[in-house]
PDB file of C-alpha atoms in Angstrom:
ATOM      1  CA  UNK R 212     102.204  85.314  95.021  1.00 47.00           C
ATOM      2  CA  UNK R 213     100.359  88.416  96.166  1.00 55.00           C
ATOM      3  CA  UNK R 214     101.393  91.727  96.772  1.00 79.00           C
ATOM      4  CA  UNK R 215     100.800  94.696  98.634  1.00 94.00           C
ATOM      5  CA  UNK R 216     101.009  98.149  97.082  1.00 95.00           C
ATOM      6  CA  UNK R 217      99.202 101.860  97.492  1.00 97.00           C
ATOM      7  CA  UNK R 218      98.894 103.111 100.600  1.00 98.00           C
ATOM      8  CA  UNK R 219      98.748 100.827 103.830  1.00 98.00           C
ATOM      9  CA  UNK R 220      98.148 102.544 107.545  1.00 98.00           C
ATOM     10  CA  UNK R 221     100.137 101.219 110.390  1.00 98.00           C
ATOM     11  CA  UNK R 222      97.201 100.757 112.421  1.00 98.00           C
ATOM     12  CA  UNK R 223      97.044 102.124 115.902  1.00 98.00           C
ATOM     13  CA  UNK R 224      95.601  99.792 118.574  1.00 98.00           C
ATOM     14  CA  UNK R 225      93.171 101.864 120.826  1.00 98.00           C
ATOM     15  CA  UNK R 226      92.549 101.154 124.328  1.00 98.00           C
ATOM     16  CA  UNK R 227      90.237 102.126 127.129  1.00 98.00           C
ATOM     17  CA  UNK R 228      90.265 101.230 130.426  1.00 97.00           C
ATOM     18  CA  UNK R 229      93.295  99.239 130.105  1.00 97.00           C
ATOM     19  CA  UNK R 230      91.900  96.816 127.216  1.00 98.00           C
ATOM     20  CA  UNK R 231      92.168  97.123 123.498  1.00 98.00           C
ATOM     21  CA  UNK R 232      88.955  98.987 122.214  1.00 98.00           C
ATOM     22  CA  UNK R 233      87.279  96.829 119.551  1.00 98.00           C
ATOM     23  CA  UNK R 234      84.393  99.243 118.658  1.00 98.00           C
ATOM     24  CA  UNK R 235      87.289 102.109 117.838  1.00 98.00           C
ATOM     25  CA  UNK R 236      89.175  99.348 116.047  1.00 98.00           C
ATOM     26  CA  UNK R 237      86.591  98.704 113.967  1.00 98.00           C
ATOM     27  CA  UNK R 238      85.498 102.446 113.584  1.00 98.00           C
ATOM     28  CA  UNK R 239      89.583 103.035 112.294  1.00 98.00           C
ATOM     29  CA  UNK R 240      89.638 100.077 109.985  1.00 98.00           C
ATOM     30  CA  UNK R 241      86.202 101.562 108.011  1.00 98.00           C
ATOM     31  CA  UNK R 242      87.352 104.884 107.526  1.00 98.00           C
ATOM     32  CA  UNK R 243      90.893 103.642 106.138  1.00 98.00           C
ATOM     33  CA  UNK R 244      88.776 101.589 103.629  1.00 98.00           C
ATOM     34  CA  UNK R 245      86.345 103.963 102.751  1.00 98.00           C
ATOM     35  CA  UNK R 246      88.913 106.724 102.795  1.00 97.00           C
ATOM     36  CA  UNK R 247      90.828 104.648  99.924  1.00 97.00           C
ATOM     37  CA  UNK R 248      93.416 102.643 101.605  1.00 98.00           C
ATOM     38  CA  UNK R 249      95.152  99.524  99.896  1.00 97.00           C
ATOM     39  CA  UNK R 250      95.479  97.594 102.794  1.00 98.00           C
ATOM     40  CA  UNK R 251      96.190  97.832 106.557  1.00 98.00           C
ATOM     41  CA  UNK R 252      98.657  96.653 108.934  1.00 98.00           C
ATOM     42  CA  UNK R 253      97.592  96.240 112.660  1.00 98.00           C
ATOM     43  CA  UNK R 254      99.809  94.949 115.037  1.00 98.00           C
ATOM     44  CA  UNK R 255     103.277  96.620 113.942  1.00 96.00           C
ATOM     45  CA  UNK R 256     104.942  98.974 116.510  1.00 94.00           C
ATOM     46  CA  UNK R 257     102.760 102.089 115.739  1.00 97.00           C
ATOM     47  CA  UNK R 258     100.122  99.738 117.142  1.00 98.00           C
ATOM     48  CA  UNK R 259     102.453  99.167 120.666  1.00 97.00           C
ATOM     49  CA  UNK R 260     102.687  95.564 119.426  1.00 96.00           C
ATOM     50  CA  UNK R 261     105.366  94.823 122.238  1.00 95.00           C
ATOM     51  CA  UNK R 262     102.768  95.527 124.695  1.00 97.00           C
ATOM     52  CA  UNK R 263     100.337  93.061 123.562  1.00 98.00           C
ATOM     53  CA  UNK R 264      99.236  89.839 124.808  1.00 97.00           C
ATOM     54  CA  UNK R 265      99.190  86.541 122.337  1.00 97.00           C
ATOM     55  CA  UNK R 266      95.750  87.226 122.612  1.00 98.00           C
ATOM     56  CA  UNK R 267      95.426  90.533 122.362  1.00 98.00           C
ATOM     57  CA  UNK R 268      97.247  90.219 119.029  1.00 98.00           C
ATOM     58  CA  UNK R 269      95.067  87.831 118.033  1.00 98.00           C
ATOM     59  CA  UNK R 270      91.976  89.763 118.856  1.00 98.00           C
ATOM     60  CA  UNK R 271      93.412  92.745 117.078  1.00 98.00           C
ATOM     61  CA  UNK R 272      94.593  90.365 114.041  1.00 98.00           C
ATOM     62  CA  UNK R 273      90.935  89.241 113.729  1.00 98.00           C
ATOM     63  CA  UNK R 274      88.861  91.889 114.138  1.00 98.00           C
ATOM     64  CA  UNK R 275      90.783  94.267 111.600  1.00 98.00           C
ATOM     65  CA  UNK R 276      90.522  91.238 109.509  1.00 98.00           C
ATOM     66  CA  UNK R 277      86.840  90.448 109.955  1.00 98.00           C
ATOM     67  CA  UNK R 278      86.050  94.420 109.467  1.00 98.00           C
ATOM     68  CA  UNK R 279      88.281  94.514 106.240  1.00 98.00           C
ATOM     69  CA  UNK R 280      85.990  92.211 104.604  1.00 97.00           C
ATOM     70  CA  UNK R 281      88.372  91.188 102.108  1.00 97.00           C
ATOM     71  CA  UNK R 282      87.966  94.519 100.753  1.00 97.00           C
ATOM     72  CA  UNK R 283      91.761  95.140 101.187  1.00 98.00           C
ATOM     73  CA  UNK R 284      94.663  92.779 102.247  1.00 98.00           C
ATOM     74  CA  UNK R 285      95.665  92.759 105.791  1.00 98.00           C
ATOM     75  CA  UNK R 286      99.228  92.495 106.677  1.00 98.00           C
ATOM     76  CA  UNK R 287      99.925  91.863 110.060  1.00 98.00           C
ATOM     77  CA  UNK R 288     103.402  92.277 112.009  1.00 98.00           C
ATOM     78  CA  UNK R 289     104.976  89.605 113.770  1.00 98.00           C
ATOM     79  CA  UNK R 290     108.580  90.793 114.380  1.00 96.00           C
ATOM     80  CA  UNK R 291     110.022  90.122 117.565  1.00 96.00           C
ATOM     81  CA  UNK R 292     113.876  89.755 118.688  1.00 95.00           C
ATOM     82  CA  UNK R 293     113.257  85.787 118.972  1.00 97.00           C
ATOM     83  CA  UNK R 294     112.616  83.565 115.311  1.00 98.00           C
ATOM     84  CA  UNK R 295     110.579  81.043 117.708  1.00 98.00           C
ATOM     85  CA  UNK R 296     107.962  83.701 119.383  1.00 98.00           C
ATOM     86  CA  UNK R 297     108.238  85.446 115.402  1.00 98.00           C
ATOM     87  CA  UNK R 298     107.225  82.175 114.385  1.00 98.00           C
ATOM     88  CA  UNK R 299     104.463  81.266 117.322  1.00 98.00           C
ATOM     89  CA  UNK R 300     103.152  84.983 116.460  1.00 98.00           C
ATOM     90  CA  UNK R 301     102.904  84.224 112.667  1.00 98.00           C
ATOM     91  CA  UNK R 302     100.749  82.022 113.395  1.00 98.00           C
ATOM     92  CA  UNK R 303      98.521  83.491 115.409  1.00 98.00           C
ATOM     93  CA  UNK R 304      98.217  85.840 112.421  1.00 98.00           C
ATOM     94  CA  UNK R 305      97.952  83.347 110.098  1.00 98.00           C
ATOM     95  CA  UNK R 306      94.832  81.648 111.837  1.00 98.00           C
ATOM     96  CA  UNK R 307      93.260  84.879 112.959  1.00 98.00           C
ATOM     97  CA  UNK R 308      93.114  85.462 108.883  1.00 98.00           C
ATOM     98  CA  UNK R 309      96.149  87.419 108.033  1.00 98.00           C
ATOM     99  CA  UNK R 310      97.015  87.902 104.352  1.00 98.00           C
ATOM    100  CA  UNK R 311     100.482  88.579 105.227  1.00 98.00           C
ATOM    101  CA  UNK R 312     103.062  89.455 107.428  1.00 98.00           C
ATOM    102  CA  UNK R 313     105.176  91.797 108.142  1.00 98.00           C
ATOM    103  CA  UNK R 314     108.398  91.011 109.525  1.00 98.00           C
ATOM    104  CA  UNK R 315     111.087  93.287 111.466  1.00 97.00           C
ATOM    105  CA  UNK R 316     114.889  92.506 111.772  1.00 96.00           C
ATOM    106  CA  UNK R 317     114.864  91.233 115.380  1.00 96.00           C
ATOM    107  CA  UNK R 318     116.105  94.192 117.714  1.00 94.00           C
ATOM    108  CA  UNK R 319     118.058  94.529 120.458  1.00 92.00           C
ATOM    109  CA  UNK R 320     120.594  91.588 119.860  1.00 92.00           C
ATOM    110  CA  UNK R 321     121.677  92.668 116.840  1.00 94.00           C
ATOM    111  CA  UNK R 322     122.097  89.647 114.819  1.00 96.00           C
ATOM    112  CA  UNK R 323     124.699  88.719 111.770  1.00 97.00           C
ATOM    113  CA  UNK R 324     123.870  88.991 108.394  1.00 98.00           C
ATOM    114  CA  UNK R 325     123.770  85.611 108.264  1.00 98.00           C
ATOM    115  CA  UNK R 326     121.460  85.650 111.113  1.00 98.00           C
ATOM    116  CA  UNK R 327     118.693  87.607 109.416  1.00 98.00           C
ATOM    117  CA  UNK R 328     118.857  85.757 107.265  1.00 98.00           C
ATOM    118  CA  UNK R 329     118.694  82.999 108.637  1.00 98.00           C
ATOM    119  CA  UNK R 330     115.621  84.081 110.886  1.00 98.00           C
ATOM    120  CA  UNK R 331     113.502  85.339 107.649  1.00 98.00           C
ATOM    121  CA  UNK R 332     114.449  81.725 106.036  1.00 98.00           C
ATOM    122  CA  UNK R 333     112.884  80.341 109.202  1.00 98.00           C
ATOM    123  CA  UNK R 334     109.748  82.176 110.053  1.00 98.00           C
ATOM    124  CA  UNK R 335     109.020  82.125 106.033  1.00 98.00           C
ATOM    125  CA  UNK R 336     109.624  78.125 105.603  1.00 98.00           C
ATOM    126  CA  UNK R 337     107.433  78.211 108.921  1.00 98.00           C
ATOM    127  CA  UNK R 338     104.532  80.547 107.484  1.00 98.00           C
ATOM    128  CA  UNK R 339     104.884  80.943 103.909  1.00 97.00           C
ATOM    129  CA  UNK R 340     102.122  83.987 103.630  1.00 98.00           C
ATOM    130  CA  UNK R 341     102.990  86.907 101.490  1.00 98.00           C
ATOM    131  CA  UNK R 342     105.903  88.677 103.904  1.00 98.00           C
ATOM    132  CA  UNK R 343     106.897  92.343 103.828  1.00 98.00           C
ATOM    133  CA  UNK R 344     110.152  92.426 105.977  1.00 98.00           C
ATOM    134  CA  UNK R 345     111.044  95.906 107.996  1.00 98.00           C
ATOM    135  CA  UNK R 346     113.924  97.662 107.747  1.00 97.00           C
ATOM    136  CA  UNK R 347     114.542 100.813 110.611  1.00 95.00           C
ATOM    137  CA  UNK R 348     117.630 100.169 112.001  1.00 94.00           C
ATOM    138  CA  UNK R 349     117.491 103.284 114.244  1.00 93.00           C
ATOM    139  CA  UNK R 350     114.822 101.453 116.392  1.00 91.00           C
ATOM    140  CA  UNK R 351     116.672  97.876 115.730  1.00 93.00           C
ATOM    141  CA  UNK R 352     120.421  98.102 116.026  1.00 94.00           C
ATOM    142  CA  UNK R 353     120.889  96.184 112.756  1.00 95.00           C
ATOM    143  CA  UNK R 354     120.578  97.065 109.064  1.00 96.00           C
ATOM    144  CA  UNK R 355     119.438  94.849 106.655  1.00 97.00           C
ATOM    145  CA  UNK R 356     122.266  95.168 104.108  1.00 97.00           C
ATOM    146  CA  UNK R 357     121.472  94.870 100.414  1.00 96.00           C
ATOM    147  CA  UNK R 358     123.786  91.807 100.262  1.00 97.00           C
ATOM    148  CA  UNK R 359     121.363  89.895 102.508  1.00 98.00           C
ATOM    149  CA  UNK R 360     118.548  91.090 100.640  1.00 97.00           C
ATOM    150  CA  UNK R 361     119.701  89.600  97.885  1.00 97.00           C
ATOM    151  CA  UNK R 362     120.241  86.707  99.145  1.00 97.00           C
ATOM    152  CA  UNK R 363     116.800  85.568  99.987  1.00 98.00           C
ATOM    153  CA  UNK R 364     115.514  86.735  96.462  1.00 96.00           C
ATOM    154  CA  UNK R 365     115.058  82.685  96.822  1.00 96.00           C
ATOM    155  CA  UNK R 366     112.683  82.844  99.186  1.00 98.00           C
ATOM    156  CA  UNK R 367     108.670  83.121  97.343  1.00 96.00           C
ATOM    157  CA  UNK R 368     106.794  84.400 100.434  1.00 97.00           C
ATOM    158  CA  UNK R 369     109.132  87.362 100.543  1.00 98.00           C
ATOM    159  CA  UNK R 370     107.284  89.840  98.503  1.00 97.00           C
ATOM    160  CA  UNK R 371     108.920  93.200  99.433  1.00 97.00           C
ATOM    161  CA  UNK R 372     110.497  95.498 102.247  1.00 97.00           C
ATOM    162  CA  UNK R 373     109.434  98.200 104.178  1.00 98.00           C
ATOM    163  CA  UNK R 374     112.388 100.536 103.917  1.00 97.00           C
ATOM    164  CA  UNK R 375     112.626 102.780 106.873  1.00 96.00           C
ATOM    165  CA  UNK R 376     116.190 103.852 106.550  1.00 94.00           C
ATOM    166  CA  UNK R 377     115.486 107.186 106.143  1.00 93.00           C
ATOM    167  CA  UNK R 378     117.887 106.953 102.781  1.00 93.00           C
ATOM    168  CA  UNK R 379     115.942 107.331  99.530  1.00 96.00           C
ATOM    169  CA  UNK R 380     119.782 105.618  97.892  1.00 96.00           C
ATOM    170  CA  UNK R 381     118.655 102.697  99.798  1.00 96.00           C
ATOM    171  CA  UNK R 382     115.445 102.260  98.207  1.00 97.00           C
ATOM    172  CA  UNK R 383     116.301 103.138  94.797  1.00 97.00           C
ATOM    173  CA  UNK R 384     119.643 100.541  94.886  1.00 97.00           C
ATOM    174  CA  UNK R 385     116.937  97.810  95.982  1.00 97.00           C
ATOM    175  CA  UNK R 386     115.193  98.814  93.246  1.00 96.00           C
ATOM    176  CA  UNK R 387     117.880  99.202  90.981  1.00 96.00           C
ATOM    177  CA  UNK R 388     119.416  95.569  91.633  1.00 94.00           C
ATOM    178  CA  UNK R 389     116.151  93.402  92.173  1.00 92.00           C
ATOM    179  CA  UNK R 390     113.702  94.933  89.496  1.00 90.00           C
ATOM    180  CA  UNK R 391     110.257  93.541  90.040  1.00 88.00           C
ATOM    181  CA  UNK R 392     111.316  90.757  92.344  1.00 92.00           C
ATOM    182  CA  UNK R 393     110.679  92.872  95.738  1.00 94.00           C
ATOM    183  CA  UNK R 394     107.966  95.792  96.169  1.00 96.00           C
ATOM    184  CA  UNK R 395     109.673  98.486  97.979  1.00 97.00           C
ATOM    185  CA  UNK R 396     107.306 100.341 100.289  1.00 98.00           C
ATOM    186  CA  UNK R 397     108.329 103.682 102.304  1.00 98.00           C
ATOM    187  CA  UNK R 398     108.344 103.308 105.872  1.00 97.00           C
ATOM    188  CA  UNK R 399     108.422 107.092 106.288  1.00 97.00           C
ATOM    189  CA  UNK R 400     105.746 109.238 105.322  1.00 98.00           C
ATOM    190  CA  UNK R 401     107.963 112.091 104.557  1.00 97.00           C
ATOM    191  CA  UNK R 402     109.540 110.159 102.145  1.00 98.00           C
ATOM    192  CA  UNK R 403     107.199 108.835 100.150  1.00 98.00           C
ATOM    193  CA  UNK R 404     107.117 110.692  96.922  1.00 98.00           C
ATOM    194  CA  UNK R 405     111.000 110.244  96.875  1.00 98.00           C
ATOM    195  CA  UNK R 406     110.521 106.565  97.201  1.00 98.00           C
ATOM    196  CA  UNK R 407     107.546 106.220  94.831  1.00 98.00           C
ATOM    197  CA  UNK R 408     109.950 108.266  92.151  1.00 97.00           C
ATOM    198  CA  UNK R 409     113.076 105.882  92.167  1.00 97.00           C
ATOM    199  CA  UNK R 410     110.366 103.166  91.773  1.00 97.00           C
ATOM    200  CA  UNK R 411     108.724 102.269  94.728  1.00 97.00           C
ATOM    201  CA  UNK R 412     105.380 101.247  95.345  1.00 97.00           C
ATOM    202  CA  UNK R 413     103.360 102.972  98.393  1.00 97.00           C
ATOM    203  CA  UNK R 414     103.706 103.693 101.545  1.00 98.00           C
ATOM    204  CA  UNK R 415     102.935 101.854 105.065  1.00 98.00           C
ATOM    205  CA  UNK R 416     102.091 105.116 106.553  1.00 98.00           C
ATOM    206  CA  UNK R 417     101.467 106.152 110.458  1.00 98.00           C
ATOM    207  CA  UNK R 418      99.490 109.873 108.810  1.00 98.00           C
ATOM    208  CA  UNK R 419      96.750 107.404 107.322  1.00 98.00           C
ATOM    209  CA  UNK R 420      95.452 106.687 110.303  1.00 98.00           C
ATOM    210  CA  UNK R 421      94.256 110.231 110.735  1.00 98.00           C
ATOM    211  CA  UNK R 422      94.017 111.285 106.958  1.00 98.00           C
ATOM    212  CA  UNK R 423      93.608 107.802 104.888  1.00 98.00           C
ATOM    213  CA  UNK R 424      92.182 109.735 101.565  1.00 98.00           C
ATOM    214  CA  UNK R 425      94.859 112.429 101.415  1.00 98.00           C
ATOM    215  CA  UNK R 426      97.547 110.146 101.965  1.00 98.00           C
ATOM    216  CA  UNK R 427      96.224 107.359  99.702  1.00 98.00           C
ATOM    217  CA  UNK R 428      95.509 109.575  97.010  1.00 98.00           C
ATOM    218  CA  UNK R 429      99.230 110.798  96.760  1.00 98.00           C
ATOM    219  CA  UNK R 430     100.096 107.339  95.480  1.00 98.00           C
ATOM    220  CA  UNK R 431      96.569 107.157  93.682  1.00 98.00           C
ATOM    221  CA  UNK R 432      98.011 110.578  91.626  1.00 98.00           C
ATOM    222  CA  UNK R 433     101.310 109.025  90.842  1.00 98.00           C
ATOM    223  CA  UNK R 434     100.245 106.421  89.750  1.00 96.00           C
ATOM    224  CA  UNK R 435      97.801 107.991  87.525  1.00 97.00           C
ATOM    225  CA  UNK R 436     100.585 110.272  86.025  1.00 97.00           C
ATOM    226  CA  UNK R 437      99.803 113.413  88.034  1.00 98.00           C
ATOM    227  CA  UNK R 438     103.136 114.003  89.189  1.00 98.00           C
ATOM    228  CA  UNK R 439     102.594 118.029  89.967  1.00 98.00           C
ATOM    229  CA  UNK R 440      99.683 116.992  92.089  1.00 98.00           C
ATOM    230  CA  UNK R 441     101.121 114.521  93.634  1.00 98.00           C
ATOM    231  CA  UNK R 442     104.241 116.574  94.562  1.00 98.00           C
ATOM    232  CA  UNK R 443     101.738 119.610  95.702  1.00 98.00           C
ATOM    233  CA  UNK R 444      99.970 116.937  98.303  1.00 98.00           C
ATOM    234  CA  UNK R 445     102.710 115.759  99.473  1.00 98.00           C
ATOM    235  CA  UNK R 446     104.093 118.874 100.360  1.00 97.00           C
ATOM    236  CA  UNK R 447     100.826 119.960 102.072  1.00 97.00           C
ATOM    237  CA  UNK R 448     101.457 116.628 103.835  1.00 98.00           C
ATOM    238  CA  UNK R 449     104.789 117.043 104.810  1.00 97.00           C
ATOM    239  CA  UNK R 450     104.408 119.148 108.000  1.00 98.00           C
ATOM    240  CA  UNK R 451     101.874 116.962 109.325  1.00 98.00           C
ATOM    241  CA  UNK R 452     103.861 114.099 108.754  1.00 98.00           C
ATOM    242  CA  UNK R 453     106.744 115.644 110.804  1.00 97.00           C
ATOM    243  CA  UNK R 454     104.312 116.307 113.667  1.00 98.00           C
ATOM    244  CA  UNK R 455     103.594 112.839 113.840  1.00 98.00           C
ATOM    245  CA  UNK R 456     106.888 112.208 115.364  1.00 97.00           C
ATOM    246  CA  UNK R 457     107.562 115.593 117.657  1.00 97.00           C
ATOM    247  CA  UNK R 458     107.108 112.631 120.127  1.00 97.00           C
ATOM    248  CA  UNK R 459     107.637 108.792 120.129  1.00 96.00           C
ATOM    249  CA  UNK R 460     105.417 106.955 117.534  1.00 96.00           C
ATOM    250  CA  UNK R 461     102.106 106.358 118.088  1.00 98.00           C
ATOM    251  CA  UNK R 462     101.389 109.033 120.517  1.00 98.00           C
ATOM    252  CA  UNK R 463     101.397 112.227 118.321  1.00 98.00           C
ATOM    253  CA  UNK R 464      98.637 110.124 115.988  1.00 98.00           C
ATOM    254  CA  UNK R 465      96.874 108.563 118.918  1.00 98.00           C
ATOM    255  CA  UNK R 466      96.313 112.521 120.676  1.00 98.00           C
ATOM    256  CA  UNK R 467      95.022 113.513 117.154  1.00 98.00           C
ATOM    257  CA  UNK R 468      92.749 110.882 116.579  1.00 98.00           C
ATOM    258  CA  UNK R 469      91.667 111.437 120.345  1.00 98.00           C
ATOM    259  CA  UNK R 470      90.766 114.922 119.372  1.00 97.00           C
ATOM    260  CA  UNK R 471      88.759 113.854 116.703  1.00 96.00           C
ATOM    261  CA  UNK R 472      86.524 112.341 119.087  1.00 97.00           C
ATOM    262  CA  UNK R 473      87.264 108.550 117.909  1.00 98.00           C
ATOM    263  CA  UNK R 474      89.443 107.074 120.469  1.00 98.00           C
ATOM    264  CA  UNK R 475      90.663 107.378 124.622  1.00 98.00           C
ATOM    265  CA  UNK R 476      93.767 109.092 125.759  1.00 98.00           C
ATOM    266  CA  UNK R 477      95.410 106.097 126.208  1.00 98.00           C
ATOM    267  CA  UNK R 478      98.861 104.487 125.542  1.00 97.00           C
ATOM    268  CA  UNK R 479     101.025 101.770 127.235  1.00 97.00           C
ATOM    269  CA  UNK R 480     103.717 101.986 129.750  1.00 96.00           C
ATOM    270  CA  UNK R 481     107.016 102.655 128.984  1.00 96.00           C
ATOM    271  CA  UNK R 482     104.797 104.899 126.591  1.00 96.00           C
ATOM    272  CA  UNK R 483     103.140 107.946 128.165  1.00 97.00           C
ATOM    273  CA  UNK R 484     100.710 110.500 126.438  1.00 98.00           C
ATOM    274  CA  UNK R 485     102.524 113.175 124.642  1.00 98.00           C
ATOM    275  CA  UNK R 486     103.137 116.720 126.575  1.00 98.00           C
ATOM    276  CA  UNK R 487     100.570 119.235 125.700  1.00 97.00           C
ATOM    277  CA  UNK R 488     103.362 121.437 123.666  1.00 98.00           C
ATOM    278  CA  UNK R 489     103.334 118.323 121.463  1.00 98.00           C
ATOM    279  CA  UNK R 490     100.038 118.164 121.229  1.00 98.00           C
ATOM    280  CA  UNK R 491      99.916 122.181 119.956  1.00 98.00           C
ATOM    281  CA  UNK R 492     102.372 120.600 117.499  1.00 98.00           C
ATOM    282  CA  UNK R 493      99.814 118.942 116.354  1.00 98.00           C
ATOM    283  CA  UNK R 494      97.233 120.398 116.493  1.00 98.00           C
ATOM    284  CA  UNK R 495      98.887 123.505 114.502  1.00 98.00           C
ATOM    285  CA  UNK R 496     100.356 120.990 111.308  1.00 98.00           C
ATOM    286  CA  UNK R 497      96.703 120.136 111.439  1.00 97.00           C
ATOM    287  CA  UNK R 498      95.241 123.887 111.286  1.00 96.00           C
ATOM    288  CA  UNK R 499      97.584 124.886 108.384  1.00 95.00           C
ATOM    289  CA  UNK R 500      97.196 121.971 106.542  1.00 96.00           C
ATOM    290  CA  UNK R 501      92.939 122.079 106.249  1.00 90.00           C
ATOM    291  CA  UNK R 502      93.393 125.924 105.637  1.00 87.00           C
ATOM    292  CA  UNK R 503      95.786 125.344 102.619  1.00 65.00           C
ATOM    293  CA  UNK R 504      93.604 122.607 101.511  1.00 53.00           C
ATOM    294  CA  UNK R 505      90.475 125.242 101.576  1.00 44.00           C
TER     295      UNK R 505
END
C-alpha cells in the first residue's frame, strides 16, 4: 500500500470575502510542488478544517487535487470528534480524489483506548485509502497510547502517524517496536531532525507553506547523508518555526504569506488575525533567517 514520506505542508485554506480563494489555492499548491514538496495535506486544522462546509471541503479536496496533477500524493484530513461525520468526510475526500487520509483522534470527548480504536477500525473498513492517523493530544484531550497503536498494526490502510506529541521518546519507541510497519512523520516542525534521526520519515509541516524548498530540502539532505547540512538548516529554520506559533496555528503563516502578497488577511471566527506584535514576530524570524541564508 502506498506511503507518504519527505516533506508534506499542512495546507492553509485562503479566503476572501468570506469564501475559500481557489486562485490562491491553486497559486500555494504550485509553489509547494515546484519548491520540492512530497505531498500536501489540505483540509487538516492548519487549514481551519472545523470551519468548513461539506462542500467547502470538497472544493478544497479537489482543487489541491486537480492542481497536484498527480505530481505528489494528496492526503487529506478528515478527523472529526464523530466516526460517522469522519466517515461521511472520508468520503468526500475519497471522491474529490484524495490519495489518503489523514485521521485525528476525535477531540473533545475524549474517547477509550478501545474507542480509538475502535473509530480508526471503522472509518478505515469504511475508506480503506492509505491513512496517516494524528496524534496532538494537547489540542485533543486524548493520547494515542503505543498499546493501541499496536494494536491496529492489523489494519492495511493504516500506513503511519503523525506524531505531534512534542516527545521525540514517543516517536523513536514507535519506531523502535513497529519497524517498517508504520511511517512516523513529525507533526512539529521544530522537531523534525530529532524525529528523522530516531528513524522517522518527514515532516507534515505548517513552515512549508511559506518556505516549501528550505523545509523539503532538510529531509532531501538527510536522506542523502548530509547530516551537518541538514542539522545547519534546520537550525536556521528553527526560529521561524517557533514564530509560526507566537499565535494560534494558522494565523502566524497565514499573516506571512499575506505579506508576501499571495493571499487576504483573512481567518475564521473563533480565529482572529494575529496582533501586530505577532506579526513583528514574524516578520523578524523571517529577516534573520534570509540574512543568515545570504
Amino acid at each position: 500500500m502506498s506511503t507518504f514520506t519527505g516533506t508534506l505542508p499542512a495546507l492553509i485554506t485562503p479566503f476572501r470575502d468570506g469564501k475559500v480563494d481557489v486562485a490562491a489555492l491553486r497559486e500555494l499548491v504550485e509553489r509547494c510542488v515546484v519548491g520540492g514538496c512530497e505531498g500536501l495535506v489540505p483540509c487538516g486544522t492548519t487549514g481551519e478544517s472545523v470551519t468548513l462546509s461539506e462542500e467547502e471541503h470538497a472544493l478544497v479536496v479537489r482543487t489541491v487535487v486537480e492542481q497536484a496533477k498527480k505530481r505528489v500524493p494528496v492526503v487529506a484530513g478528515a478527523g472529526t470528534v464523530s466516526t460517522s461525520h469522519t466517515i461521511h468526510l472520508a468520503e468526500i475526500s475519497r471522491d474529490a480524489g484524495a490519495d489518503g487520509l489523514l485521521l485525528v483522534c476525535p477531540y473533545y470527548n475524549r474517547p477509550t483506548q478501545a474507542g480509538l480504536e475502535a473509530h480508526f477500525r471503522a472509518v478505515a473498513k469504511a475508506v480503506p485509502l492509505p491513512t496517516l492517523l494524528y496524534n496532538i493530544p494537547v489540542r485533543t484531550g486524548v493520547d494515542l497510547a503505543l498499546e493501541t497503536l499496536e494494536k491496529l498494526a492489523d489494519v492495511k490502510a493504516i500506513v503511519g502517524i503523525k506524531e505531534a506529541t512534542g516527545n521525540v521518546l514517543r516517536s523513536q519507541q514507535i519506531v523502535a517496536r513497529m519497524g517498517d510497519r508504520f511511517d512516523v512523520l513529525s507533526g512539529d516542525d521544530a522537531l523534525t531532525l530529532p524525529v528523522l534521526s530516531v528513524g522517522g520519515k518527514g515532516v507534515i509541516s505548517v513552515t512549508a507553506n511559506l518556505l516549501p524548498k528550505e523545509t523539503s530540502d532538510v529531509v532531501r539532505l538527510w536522506n542523502a547523508g548530509d547530516v551537518a547540512g541538514a542539522r545547519a538548516l534546520h537550525l536556521r529554520l528553527s526560529a521561524v518555526h517557533e514564530a509560526m506559533f507566537v499565535e494560534a496555528n494558522p494565523g502566524p503563516v497565514k499573516a506571512a504569506i499575506a505579506d508576501a502578497g499571495h493571499i487576504a488577511k483573512e481567518m475564521r471566527l473563533p480565529l482572529v488575525w494575529p496582533a501586530e506584535p505577532s506579526v513583528d514576530k514574524v516578520r523578524a524570524a523571517l529577516r534573520d533567517f534570509r540574512g543568515a541564508r545570504a
